[in-house]
PDB file of C-alpha atoms in Angstrom:
ATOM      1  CA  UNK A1140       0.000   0.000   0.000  1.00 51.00           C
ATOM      2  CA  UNK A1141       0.904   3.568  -0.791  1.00 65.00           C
ATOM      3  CA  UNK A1142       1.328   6.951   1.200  1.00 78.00           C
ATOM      4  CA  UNK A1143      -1.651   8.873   1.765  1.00 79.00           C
ATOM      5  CA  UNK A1144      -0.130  12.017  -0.035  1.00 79.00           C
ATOM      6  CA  UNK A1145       0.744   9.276  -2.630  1.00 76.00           C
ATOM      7  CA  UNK A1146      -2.650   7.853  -3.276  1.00 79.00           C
ATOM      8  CA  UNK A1147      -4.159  11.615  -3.013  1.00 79.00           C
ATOM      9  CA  UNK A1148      -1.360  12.586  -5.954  1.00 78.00           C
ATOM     10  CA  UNK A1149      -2.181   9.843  -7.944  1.00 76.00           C
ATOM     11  CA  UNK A1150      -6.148  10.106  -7.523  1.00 79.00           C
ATOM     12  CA  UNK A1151      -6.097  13.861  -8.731  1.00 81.00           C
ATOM     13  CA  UNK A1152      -4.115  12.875 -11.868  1.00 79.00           C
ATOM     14  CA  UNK A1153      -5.691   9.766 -13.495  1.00 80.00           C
ATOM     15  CA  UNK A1154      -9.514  10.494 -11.844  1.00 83.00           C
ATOM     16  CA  UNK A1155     -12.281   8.567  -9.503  1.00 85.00           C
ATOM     17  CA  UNK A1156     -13.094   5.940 -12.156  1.00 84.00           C
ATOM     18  CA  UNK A1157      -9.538   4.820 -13.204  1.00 81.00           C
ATOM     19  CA  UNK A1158      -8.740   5.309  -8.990  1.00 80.00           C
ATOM     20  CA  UNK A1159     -11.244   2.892  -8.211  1.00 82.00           C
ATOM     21  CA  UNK A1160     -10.193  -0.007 -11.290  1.00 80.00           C
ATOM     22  CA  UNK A1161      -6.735   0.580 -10.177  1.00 77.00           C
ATOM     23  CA  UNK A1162      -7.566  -0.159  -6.707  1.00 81.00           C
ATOM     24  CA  UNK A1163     -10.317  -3.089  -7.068  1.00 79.00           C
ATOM     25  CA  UNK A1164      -7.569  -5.010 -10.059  1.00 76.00           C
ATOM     26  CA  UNK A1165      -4.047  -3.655  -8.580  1.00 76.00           C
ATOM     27  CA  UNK A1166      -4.984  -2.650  -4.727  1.00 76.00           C
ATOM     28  CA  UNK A1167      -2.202   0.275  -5.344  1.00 77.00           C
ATOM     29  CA  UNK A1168      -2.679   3.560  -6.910  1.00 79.00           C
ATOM     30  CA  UNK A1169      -0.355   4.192  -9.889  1.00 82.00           C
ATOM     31  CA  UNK A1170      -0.104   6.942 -12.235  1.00 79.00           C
ATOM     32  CA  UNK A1171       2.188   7.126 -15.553  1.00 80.00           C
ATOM     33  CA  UNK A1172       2.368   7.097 -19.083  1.00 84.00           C
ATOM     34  CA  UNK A1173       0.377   4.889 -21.304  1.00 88.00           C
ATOM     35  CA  UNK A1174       3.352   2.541 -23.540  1.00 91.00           C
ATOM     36  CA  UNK A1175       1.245   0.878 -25.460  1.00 90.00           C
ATOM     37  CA  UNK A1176      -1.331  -2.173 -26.087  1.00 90.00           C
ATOM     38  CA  UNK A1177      -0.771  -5.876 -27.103  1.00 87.00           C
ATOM     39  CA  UNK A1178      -2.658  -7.936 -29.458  1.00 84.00           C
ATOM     40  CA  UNK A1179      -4.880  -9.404 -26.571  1.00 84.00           C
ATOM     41  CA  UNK A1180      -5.640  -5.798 -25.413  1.00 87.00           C
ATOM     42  CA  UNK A1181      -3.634  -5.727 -22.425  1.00 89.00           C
ATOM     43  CA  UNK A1182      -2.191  -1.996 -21.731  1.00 89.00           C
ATOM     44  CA  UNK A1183       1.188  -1.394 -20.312  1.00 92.00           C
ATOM     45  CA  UNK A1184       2.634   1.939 -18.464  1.00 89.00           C
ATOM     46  CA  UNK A1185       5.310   3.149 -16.691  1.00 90.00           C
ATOM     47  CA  UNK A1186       6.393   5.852 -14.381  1.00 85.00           C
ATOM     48  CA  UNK A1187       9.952   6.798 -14.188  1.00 80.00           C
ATOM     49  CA  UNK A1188       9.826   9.506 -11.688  1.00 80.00           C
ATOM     50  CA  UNK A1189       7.166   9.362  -9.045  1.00 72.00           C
ATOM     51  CA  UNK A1190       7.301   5.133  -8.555  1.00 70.00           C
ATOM     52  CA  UNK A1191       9.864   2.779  -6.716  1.00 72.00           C
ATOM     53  CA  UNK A1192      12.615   1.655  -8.437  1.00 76.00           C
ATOM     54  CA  UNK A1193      11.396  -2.213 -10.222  1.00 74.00           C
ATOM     55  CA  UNK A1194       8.087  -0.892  -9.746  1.00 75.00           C
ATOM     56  CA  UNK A1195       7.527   1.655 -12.754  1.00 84.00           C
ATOM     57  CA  UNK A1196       5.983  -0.610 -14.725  1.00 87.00           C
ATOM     58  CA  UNK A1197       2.812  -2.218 -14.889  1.00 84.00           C
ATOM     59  CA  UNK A1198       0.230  -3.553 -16.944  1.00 88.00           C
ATOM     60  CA  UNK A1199      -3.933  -3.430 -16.749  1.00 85.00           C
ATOM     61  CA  UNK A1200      -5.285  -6.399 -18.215  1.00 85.00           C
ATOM     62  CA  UNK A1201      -7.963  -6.417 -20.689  1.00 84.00           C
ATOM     63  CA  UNK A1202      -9.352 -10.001 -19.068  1.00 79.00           C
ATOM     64  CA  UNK A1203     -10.610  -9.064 -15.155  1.00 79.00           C
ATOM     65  CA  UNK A1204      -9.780 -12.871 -14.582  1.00 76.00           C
ATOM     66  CA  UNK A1205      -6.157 -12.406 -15.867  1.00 76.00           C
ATOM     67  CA  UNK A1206      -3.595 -14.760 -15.306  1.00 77.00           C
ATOM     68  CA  UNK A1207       0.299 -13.875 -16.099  1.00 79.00           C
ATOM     69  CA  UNK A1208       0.870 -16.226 -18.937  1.00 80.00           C
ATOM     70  CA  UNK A1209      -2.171 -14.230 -20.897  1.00 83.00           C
ATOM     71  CA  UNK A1210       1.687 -11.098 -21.067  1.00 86.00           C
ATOM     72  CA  UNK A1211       3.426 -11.890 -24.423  1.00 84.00           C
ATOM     73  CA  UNK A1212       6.927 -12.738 -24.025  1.00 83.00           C
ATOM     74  CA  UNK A1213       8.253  -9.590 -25.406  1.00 86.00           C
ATOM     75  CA  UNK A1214       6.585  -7.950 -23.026  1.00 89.00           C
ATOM     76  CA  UNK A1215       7.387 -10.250 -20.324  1.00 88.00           C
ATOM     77  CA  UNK A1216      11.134  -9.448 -21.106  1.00 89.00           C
ATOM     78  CA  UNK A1217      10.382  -5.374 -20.881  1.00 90.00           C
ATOM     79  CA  UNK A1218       8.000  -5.658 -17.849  1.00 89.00           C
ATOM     80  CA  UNK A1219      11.073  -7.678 -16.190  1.00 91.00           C
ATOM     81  CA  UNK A1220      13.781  -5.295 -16.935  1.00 90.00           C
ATOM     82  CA  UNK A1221      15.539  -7.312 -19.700  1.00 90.00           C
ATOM     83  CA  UNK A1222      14.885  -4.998 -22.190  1.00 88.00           C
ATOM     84  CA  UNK A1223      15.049  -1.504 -21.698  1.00 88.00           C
ATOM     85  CA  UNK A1224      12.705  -0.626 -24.663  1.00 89.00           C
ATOM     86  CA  UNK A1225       9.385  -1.697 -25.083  1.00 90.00           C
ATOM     87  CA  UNK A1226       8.173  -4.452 -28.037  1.00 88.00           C
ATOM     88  CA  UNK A1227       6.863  -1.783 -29.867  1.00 87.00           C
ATOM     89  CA  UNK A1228      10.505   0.244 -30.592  1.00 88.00           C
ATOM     90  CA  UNK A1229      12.578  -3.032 -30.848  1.00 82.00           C
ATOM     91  CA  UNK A1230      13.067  -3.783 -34.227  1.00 81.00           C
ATOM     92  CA  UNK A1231      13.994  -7.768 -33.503  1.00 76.00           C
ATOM     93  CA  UNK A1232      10.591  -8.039 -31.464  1.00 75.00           C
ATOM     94  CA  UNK A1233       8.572  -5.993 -33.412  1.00 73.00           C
ATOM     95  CA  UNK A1234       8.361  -8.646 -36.019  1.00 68.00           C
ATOM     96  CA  UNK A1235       4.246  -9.336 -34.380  1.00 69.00           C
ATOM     97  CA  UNK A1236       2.872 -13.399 -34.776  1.00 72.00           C
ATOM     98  CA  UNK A1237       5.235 -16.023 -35.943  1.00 75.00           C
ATOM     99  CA  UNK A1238       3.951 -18.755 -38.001  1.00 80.00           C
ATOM    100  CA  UNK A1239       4.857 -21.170 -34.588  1.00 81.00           C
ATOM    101  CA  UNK A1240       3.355 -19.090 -31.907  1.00 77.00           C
ATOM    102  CA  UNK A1241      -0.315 -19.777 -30.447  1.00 77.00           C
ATOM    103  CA  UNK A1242      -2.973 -17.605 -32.388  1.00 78.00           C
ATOM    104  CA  UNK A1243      -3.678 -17.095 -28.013  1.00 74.00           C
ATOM    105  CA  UNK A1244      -2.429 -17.145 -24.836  1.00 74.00           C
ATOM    106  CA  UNK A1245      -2.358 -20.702 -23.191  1.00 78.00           C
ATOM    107  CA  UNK A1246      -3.950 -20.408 -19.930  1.00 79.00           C
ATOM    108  CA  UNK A1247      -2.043 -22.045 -16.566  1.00 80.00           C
ATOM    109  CA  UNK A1248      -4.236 -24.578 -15.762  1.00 82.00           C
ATOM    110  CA  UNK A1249      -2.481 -25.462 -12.098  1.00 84.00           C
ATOM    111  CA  UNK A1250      -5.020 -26.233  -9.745  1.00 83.00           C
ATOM    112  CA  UNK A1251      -7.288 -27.238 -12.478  1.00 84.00           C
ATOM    113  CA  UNK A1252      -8.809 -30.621 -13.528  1.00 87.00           C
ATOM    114  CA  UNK A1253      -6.879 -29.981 -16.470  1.00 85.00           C
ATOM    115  CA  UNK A1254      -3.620 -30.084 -15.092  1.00 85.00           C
ATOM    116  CA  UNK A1255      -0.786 -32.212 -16.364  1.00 85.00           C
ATOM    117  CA  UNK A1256      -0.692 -35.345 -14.199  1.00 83.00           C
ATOM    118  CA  UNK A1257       2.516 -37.029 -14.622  1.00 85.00           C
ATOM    119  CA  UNK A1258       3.032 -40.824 -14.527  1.00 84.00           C
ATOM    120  CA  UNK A1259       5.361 -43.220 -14.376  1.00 81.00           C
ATOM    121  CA  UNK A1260       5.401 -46.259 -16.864  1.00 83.00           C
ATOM    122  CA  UNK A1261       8.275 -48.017 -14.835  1.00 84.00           C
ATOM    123  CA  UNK A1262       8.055 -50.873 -12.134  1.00 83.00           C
ATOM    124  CA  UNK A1263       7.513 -49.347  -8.672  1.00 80.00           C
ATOM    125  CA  UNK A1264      10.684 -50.351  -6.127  1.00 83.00           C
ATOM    126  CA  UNK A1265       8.594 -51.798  -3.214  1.00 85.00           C
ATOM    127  CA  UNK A1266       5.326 -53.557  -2.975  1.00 84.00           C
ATOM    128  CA  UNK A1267       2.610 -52.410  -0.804  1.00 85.00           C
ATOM    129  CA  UNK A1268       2.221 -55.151   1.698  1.00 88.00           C
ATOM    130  CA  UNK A1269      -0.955 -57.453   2.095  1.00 88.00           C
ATOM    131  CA  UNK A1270      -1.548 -59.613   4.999  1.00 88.00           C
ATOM    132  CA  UNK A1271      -2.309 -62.953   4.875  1.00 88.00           C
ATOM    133  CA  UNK A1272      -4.366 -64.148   8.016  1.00 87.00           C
ATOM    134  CA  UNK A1273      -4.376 -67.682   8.707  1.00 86.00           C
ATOM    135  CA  UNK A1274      -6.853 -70.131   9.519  1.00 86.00           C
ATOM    136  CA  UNK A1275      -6.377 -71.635  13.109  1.00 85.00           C
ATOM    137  CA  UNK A1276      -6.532 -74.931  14.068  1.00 73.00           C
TER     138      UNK A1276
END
């Protein structure tokens, strides 16, 4: 959570509506300049001068259910710090949809019933043991 005189700063400069989004989706109050938008609608920003440093950058997803693998990997790489310029001035990721990539993110289905289950096609080591009662005589 923020200052007071930080939430009241950022409140006066993006409005009540955006405050409130920001504060129901993020639970922190940011402010800062709009980068750009991916091809799923997600919308990026960052704030060089007001925000702690690793956190001036942020996106707002377009889904309200969102889910970290729904950030392309370009913009993984600039919302991490690897890059310092953003997909849409880097001429070697600007290239948009390779033939090979998903027409759409790939949800992570952890904790799902579609989860991958591995299993294991070799003999198991020990034997669970079954007890054998005997008749007496």
């Amino acid at each position: 959570m923020s200052t007071l005189y930080r939430t009241w700063r950022n409140l006066r400069k993006i409005g009540i509506k955006d405050y409130l989004h920001q504060m129901q989706y993020i639970g922190d109050t940011k402010a800062g300049t709009y980068i750009a938008s991916d091809r799923y609608g997600n919308k990026y920003y960052e704030n060089l001068e007001e925000e702690l440093p690793l956190r001036t950058r942020w996106v707002d997803y377009k889904d309200k259910e969102y889910d970290p693998s729904q950030i392309e990997p370009g913009w993984h790489a600039w919302m991490s710090y690897v890059v310092d310029k953003p997909p849409t001035q880097d001429p070697v990721l600007k290239v948009g949809q390779r033939a090979w990539e998903l027409p759409g993110p790939r949800p992570n289905l952890t904790a799902s019933r579609a989860e991958y289950k591995p299993y294991s096609t070799t003999k198991p080591k020990y034997e669970a043991w079954i007890p054998e009662a005997k008749t007496r005589d």
